[in-house]
Amino acid sequence: MQQNQFILRQGTSDVLDLFPHVREFCLRKNNTIQLESFIPEKTTTLNLYFIVEGRFEWTIDQEYYSLFPGDVAVVLPGQEVGGAKGHQDIGTYFFLELMVEKKSPDGRMAIGRWSHLSDAEKHTIGKILLLNNLPVLKIKEVGDLLQEIRSEIFGQEIGYVTRVNHLLDSLLIIIARQSTRQSGSRRDFPQTFLKLEQALRQNLARQWTVEEMAALVGLGTTAFTERVKRYTGFTPLHYLINIRISEAIRLLKRPTVNFTDIALDTGFYSSQHFSTTFKKLTGHTPGEFRKRNYSNNQQNK
């Protein structure tokens, strides 16, 4: 791998004009230690670091990490990153700073429109990175991808803009996949399942597929389905329906929220679909349930 350092920054490097989502892309080679050169600070972007050579001691989101060649540090928007001692260590690393859109339900991260990934894939990758929250991954292939991005940007051959964006997509895919694999290797399924349920409840209106749910916890669909059935007694989709009904019951206790809004907010296709499913699982229509709940409240006063 070539190790001639370079620094491209948005606003000062013309070659980034066609890549407004790339705030900075560089290869840094530190031959000496410069004190206070890497004071921990919070980022608003998605920062990716790939260690080429050397050993780095950083803190990411206030946790200490030692990074070695082949390691990828993934710093999410809102997290803090810096040298453990406030300075950069001797060594070489790629740095890529990507702008992200804050459109996810938790307001933290969504991949921008430059990406050729489908909306579902963008959403899933963002969720995987947030849910797993593994700041350091071991992915040597990332170095090759970053080197290829560098060659495309400087070479500017026909189609290089599309090619660079495709490579950025590939970068995010490979990081998300490795994140799920590493998460799986240390998995405590009950804890992971709890995080999955929290993620589902944050966006119940979404039409979740089993594949997406499985990806969030780093399992294939077959293994995921088997674990959920063993853990809950339900298939993943039936368990999801139970969560939707649980949330609907909470909302039905608010007399000002209409049935259609409850149906759509909890992920049912229509108020009729909601009503049919609700009666099947509770024995009452949503209207009957609300009336019954109201009567019980009046009697308890």
Coordinates of C-alpha atoms in Angstrom, one line a residue:
M1 CA 0.0 0.0 0.0
Q2 CA 1.3 3.5 -0.9
Q3 CA 1.9 5.6 2.1
N4 CA 2.4 9.1 0.7
Q5 CA 0.3 11.2 3.0
F6 CA -2.3 13.6 1.7
I7 CA -5.1 15.7 3.2
L8 CA -8.3 16.6 1.3
R9 CA -10.7 19.0 3.1
Q10 CA -14.1 20.3 2.0
G11 CA -13.8 24.0 1.1
T12 CA -10.1 23.9 0.5
S13 CA -9.7 20.9 -1.8
D14 CA -11.4 21.4 -5.2
V15 CA -11.4 17.6 -5.9
L16 CA -14.0 17.3 -3.1
D17 CA -16.5 19.7 -4.8
L18 CA -18.4 16.8 -6.3
F19 CA -18.4 15.0 -3.0
P20 CA -20.1 17.4 -0.5
H21 CA -20.8 14.5 1.8
V22 CA -17.1 14.0 2.3
R23 CA -15.9 16.6 4.8
E24 CA -12.3 15.2 5.0
F25 CA -10.4 12.3 3.5
C26 CA -6.7 11.9 4.3
L27 CA -3.8 9.6 5.0
R28 CA -1.9 10.9 8.0
K29 CA 1.7 9.8 8.8
N30 CA 2.9 10.9 12.2
N31 CA 6.6 10.7 12.5
T32 CA 6.8 12.5 15.8
I33 CA 4.5 13.1 18.8
Q34 CA 2.9 16.5 18.9
L35 CA 1.5 17.3 22.3
E36 CA -2.2 18.3 22.5
S37 CA -2.7 17.4 18.8
F38 CA -5.7 15.2 19.4
I39 CA -7.7 16.5 22.3
P40 CA -11.0 14.4 22.7
E41 CA -14.0 16.2 21.2
K42 CA -17.5 15.3 20.1
T43 CA -18.1 14.8 16.4
T44 CA -21.3 15.6 14.4
T45 CA -20.2 13.3 11.5
L46 CA -19.5 9.6 10.9
N47 CA -15.7 9.3 11.3
L48 CA -13.8 6.2 10.1
Y49 CA -10.2 5.6 10.9
F50 CA -8.2 2.8 9.4
I51 CA -4.8 2.0 11.0
V52 CA -2.1 1.4 8.5
E53 CA 0.9 1.1 10.8
G54 CA 1.8 1.9 14.3
R55 CA -0.1 1.6 17.6
F56 CA -2.6 4.2 18.7
E57 CA -4.2 4.8 22.1
W58 CA -7.5 6.6 21.8
T59 CA -10.6 7.2 23.7
I60 CA -13.9 6.8 21.9
D61 CA -17.1 7.8 23.6
Q62 CA -15.0 7.9 26.9
E63 CA -13.8 4.3 26.6
Y64 CA -10.1 3.4 26.1
Y65 CA -9.0 1.5 23.0
S66 CA -5.6 0.4 21.7
L67 CA -5.6 0.3 17.9
F68 CA -3.3 -1.7 15.7
P69 CA -2.8 -2.2 11.9
G70 CA -6.0 -3.5 10.3
D71 CA -8.2 -2.0 12.9
V72 CA -11.1 0.3 11.9
A73 CA -12.3 2.9 14.4
V74 CA -16.0 3.8 13.8
V75 CA -17.0 7.0 15.6
L76 CA -20.7 7.8 15.4
P77 CA -22.3 11.3 15.4
G78 CA -22.5 12.5 18.9
Q79 CA -19.6 10.4 20.2
E80 CA -16.3 11.8 21.4
V81 CA -12.9 10.8 20.0
G82 CA -9.3 11.8 20.8
G83 CA -5.9 10.6 21.9
A84 CA -5.9 8.9 25.3
K85 CA -3.2 11.3 26.3
G86 CA -4.4 14.1 24.1
H87 CA -2.0 13.6 21.3
Q88 CA -1.5 11.6 18.1
D89 CA 0.8 8.6 18.4
I90 CA 3.5 7.7 15.9
G91 CA 2.0 5.8 13.0
T92 CA -0.1 6.0 9.8
Y93 CA -3.8 5.9 9.3
F94 CA -6.5 6.8 6.8
F95 CA -9.2 9.1 8.0
L96 CA -12.6 9.6 6.3
E97 CA -15.2 12.0 7.7
L98 CA -18.7 11.5 6.2
M99 CA -21.6 13.9 6.6
V100 CA -24.8 12.2 7.6
E101 CA -28.4 13.2 7.8
K102 CA -30.2 13.1 11.2
K103 CA -33.4 11.5 10.0
S104 CA -33.4 8.3 12.0
P105 CA -36.1 8.0 14.7
D106 CA -33.6 8.6 17.4
G107 CA -32.3 11.6 15.6
R108 CA -28.7 10.4 15.4
M109 CA -27.8 9.1 11.9
A110 CA -29.1 8.4 8.4
I111 CA -26.9 7.9 5.3
G112 CA -27.3 10.7 2.8
R113 CA -28.9 10.8 -0.6
W114 CA -25.6 10.4 -2.4
S115 CA -25.7 6.7 -1.5
H116 CA -27.0 4.2 -4.1
L117 CA -28.2 1.9 -1.3
S118 CA -32.0 1.4 -1.0
D119 CA -33.8 3.3 1.8
A120 CA -34.2 0.0 3.7
E121 CA -30.5 -0.8 3.4
K122 CA -29.5 2.7 4.6
H123 CA -31.9 2.5 7.5
T124 CA -30.6 -1.0 8.5
I125 CA -27.0 -0.1 8.3
G126 CA -27.6 3.0 10.4
K127 CA -29.4 0.9 13.0
I128 CA -26.8 -1.8 13.0
L129 CA -24.0 0.7 13.8
L130 CA -26.1 2.4 16.5
L131 CA -27.4 -0.8 18.0
N132 CA -24.1 -2.7 18.1
N133 CA -22.0 0.4 18.9
L134 CA -18.7 -1.4 18.4
P135 CA -16.1 1.4 18.0
V136 CA -13.2 -0.8 16.9
L137 CA -13.5 -3.5 14.2
K138 CA -10.9 -5.7 12.6
I139 CA -11.3 -5.3 8.8
K140 CA -8.2 -5.3 6.6
E141 CA -10.3 -5.0 3.5
V142 CA -11.2 -1.4 4.5
G143 CA -7.6 -0.3 3.7
D144 CA -7.9 -1.6 0.1
L145 CA -11.3 0.2 -0.3
L146 CA -9.9 3.5 1.0
Q147 CA -6.8 3.1 -1.2
E148 CA -9.2 2.6 -4.2
I149 CA -11.2 5.7 -3.3
R150 CA -8.0 7.7 -3.1
S151 CA -6.9 6.4 -6.6
E152 CA -10.4 7.3 -8.1
I153 CA -10.5 10.8 -6.6
F154 CA -6.9 11.6 -7.8
G155 CA -7.2 9.8 -11.1
Q156 CA -10.5 11.4 -12.1
E157 CA -11.1 8.9 -14.9
I158 CA -14.6 8.8 -16.5
G159 CA -17.2 7.7 -14.1
Y160 CA -15.1 8.3 -11.0
V161 CA -17.8 10.2 -9.1
T162 CA -20.2 7.3 -9.3
R163 CA -17.3 4.8 -8.7
V164 CA -16.3 6.7 -5.5
N165 CA -19.8 6.7 -4.1
H166 CA -20.2 3.0 -4.9
L167 CA -17.0 2.4 -3.0
L168 CA -18.3 4.4 0.0
D169 CA -21.4 2.3 -0.1
S170 CA -19.2 -0.9 -0.1
L171 CA -17.3 0.6 2.8
L172 CA -20.4 1.0 4.9
I173 CA -21.7 -2.4 4.0
I174 CA -18.5 -4.2 4.9
I175 CA -18.4 -2.3 8.2
A176 CA -22.0 -3.1 9.1
R177 CA -21.5 -6.8 8.3
Q178 CA -18.3 -7.0 10.4
S179 CA -20.1 -5.1 13.2
T180 CA -22.8 -7.7 13.3
R181 CA -20.3 -10.6 13.2
Q182 CA -18.2 -9.1 16.0
S183 CA -21.4 -8.4 18.0
G184 CA -22.5 -11.9 17.5
S185 CA -19.2 -13.3 18.8
R186 CA -19.7 -11.6 22.1
R187 CA -23.5 -11.9 22.2
D188 CA -25.5 -12.2 25.3
F189 CA -28.8 -12.9 23.5
P190 CA -31.2 -11.7 26.2
Q191 CA -29.4 -8.3 26.3
T192 CA -29.2 -8.2 22.6
F193 CA -32.9 -9.1 22.3
L194 CA -33.8 -6.3 24.7
K195 CA -31.9 -3.8 22.5
L196 CA -33.7 -5.2 19.5
E197 CA -37.1 -4.7 21.1
Q198 CA -36.1 -1.1 22.0
A199 CA -35.1 -0.5 18.3
L200 CA -38.4 -1.9 17.1
R201 CA -40.5 0.1 19.5
Q202 CA -38.7 3.3 18.4
N203 CA -40.1 2.8 14.9
L204 CA -43.1 0.5 15.0
A205 CA -44.6 2.2 12.0
R206 CA -41.9 0.6 9.9
Q207 CA -42.8 -2.6 8.1
W208 CA -39.9 -4.7 9.5
T209 CA -38.8 -7.8 7.8
V210 CA -37.3 -10.8 9.5
E211 CA -34.1 -10.2 7.5
E212 CA -33.8 -6.7 8.8
M213 CA -34.4 -7.7 12.4
A214 CA -31.9 -10.5 12.1
A215 CA -29.3 -8.1 10.7
L216 CA -29.8 -5.8 13.6
V217 CA -28.6 -8.5 16.0
G218 CA -26.0 -10.0 13.7
L219 CA -27.6 -13.3 12.8
G220 CA -28.8 -15.1 9.7
T221 CA -32.6 -15.3 9.4
T222 CA -32.7 -19.0 10.3
A223 CA -30.6 -18.7 13.4
F224 CA -32.4 -15.6 14.4
T225 CA -35.8 -17.2 14.0
E226 CA -34.8 -20.2 16.0
R227 CA -33.4 -18.1 18.9
V228 CA -36.4 -15.9 19.0
K229 CA -38.8 -18.9 19.1
R230 CA -36.7 -20.5 21.8
Y231 CA -36.5 -17.3 23.8
T232 CA -40.1 -16.0 23.4
G233 CA -42.1 -18.9 22.1
F234 CA -43.1 -16.9 19.1
T235 CA -41.8 -16.4 15.6
P236 CA -40.1 -13.0 15.0
L237 CA -43.1 -11.6 13.1
H238 CA -45.6 -12.9 15.7
Y239 CA -43.5 -11.3 18.4
L240 CA -43.4 -8.1 16.5
I241 CA -47.2 -8.2 16.3
N242 CA -47.3 -8.6 20.1
I243 CA -45.2 -5.5 20.5
R244 CA -47.5 -3.6 18.1
I245 CA -50.6 -4.7 20.1
S246 CA -48.9 -3.8 23.4
E247 CA -48.2 -0.3 22.1
A248 CA -51.7 0.0 20.7
I249 CA -53.2 -0.8 24.1
R250 CA -51.1 2.0 25.7
L251 CA -52.4 4.4 23.0
L252 CA -56.0 3.3 23.3
K253 CA -55.9 4.4 26.9
R254 CA -55.6 8.0 25.6
P255 CA -59.1 8.9 24.5
T256 CA -57.9 11.8 22.2
V257 CA -55.9 9.5 19.9
N258 CA -58.1 8.1 17.0
F259 CA -58.0 4.5 15.9
T260 CA -56.6 5.3 12.4
D261 CA -53.6 7.1 13.9
I262 CA -53.0 4.3 16.4
A263 CA -53.2 1.7 13.6
L264 CA -50.6 3.5 11.4
D265 CA -48.3 4.5 14.2
T266 CA -48.1 0.9 15.4
G267 CA -47.4 -0.6 12.0
F268 CA -50.7 -1.9 10.8
Y269 CA -51.7 -1.4 7.2
S270 CA -55.1 0.1 8.0
S271 CA -57.6 0.6 10.8
Q272 CA -59.4 -2.5 9.6
H273 CA -56.2 -4.6 9.7
F274 CA -55.6 -3.2 13.2
S275 CA -59.1 -3.9 14.4
T276 CA -59.1 -7.5 13.1
T277 CA -55.7 -8.3 14.6
F278 CA -56.5 -6.6 17.9
K279 CA -59.7 -8.6 18.3
K280 CA -58.0 -11.8 17.4
L281 CA -55.4 -11.3 20.1
T282 CA -57.4 -9.6 22.8
G283 CA -61.0 -10.8 22.2
H284 CA -62.2 -7.2 21.9
T285 CA -62.3 -4.6 19.1
P286 CA -60.3 -1.5 19.7
G287 CA -63.6 0.4 20.4
E288 CA -64.7 -2.2 22.9
F289 CA -61.4 -2.2 24.6
R290 CA -61.4 1.7 24.9
K291 CA -65.0 1.7 26.2
R292 CA -64.2 -1.1 28.7
N293 CA -61.1 0.7 29.9
Y294 CA -63.0 3.9 30.3
S295 CA -65.8 2.2 32.3
N296 CA -63.2 0.5 34.6
N297 CA -61.6 3.9 35.3
Q298 CA -64.9 5.5 36.1
Q299 CA -65.7 2.7 38.6
N300 CA -62.3 3.0 40.3
K301 CA -62.8 6.7 40.9

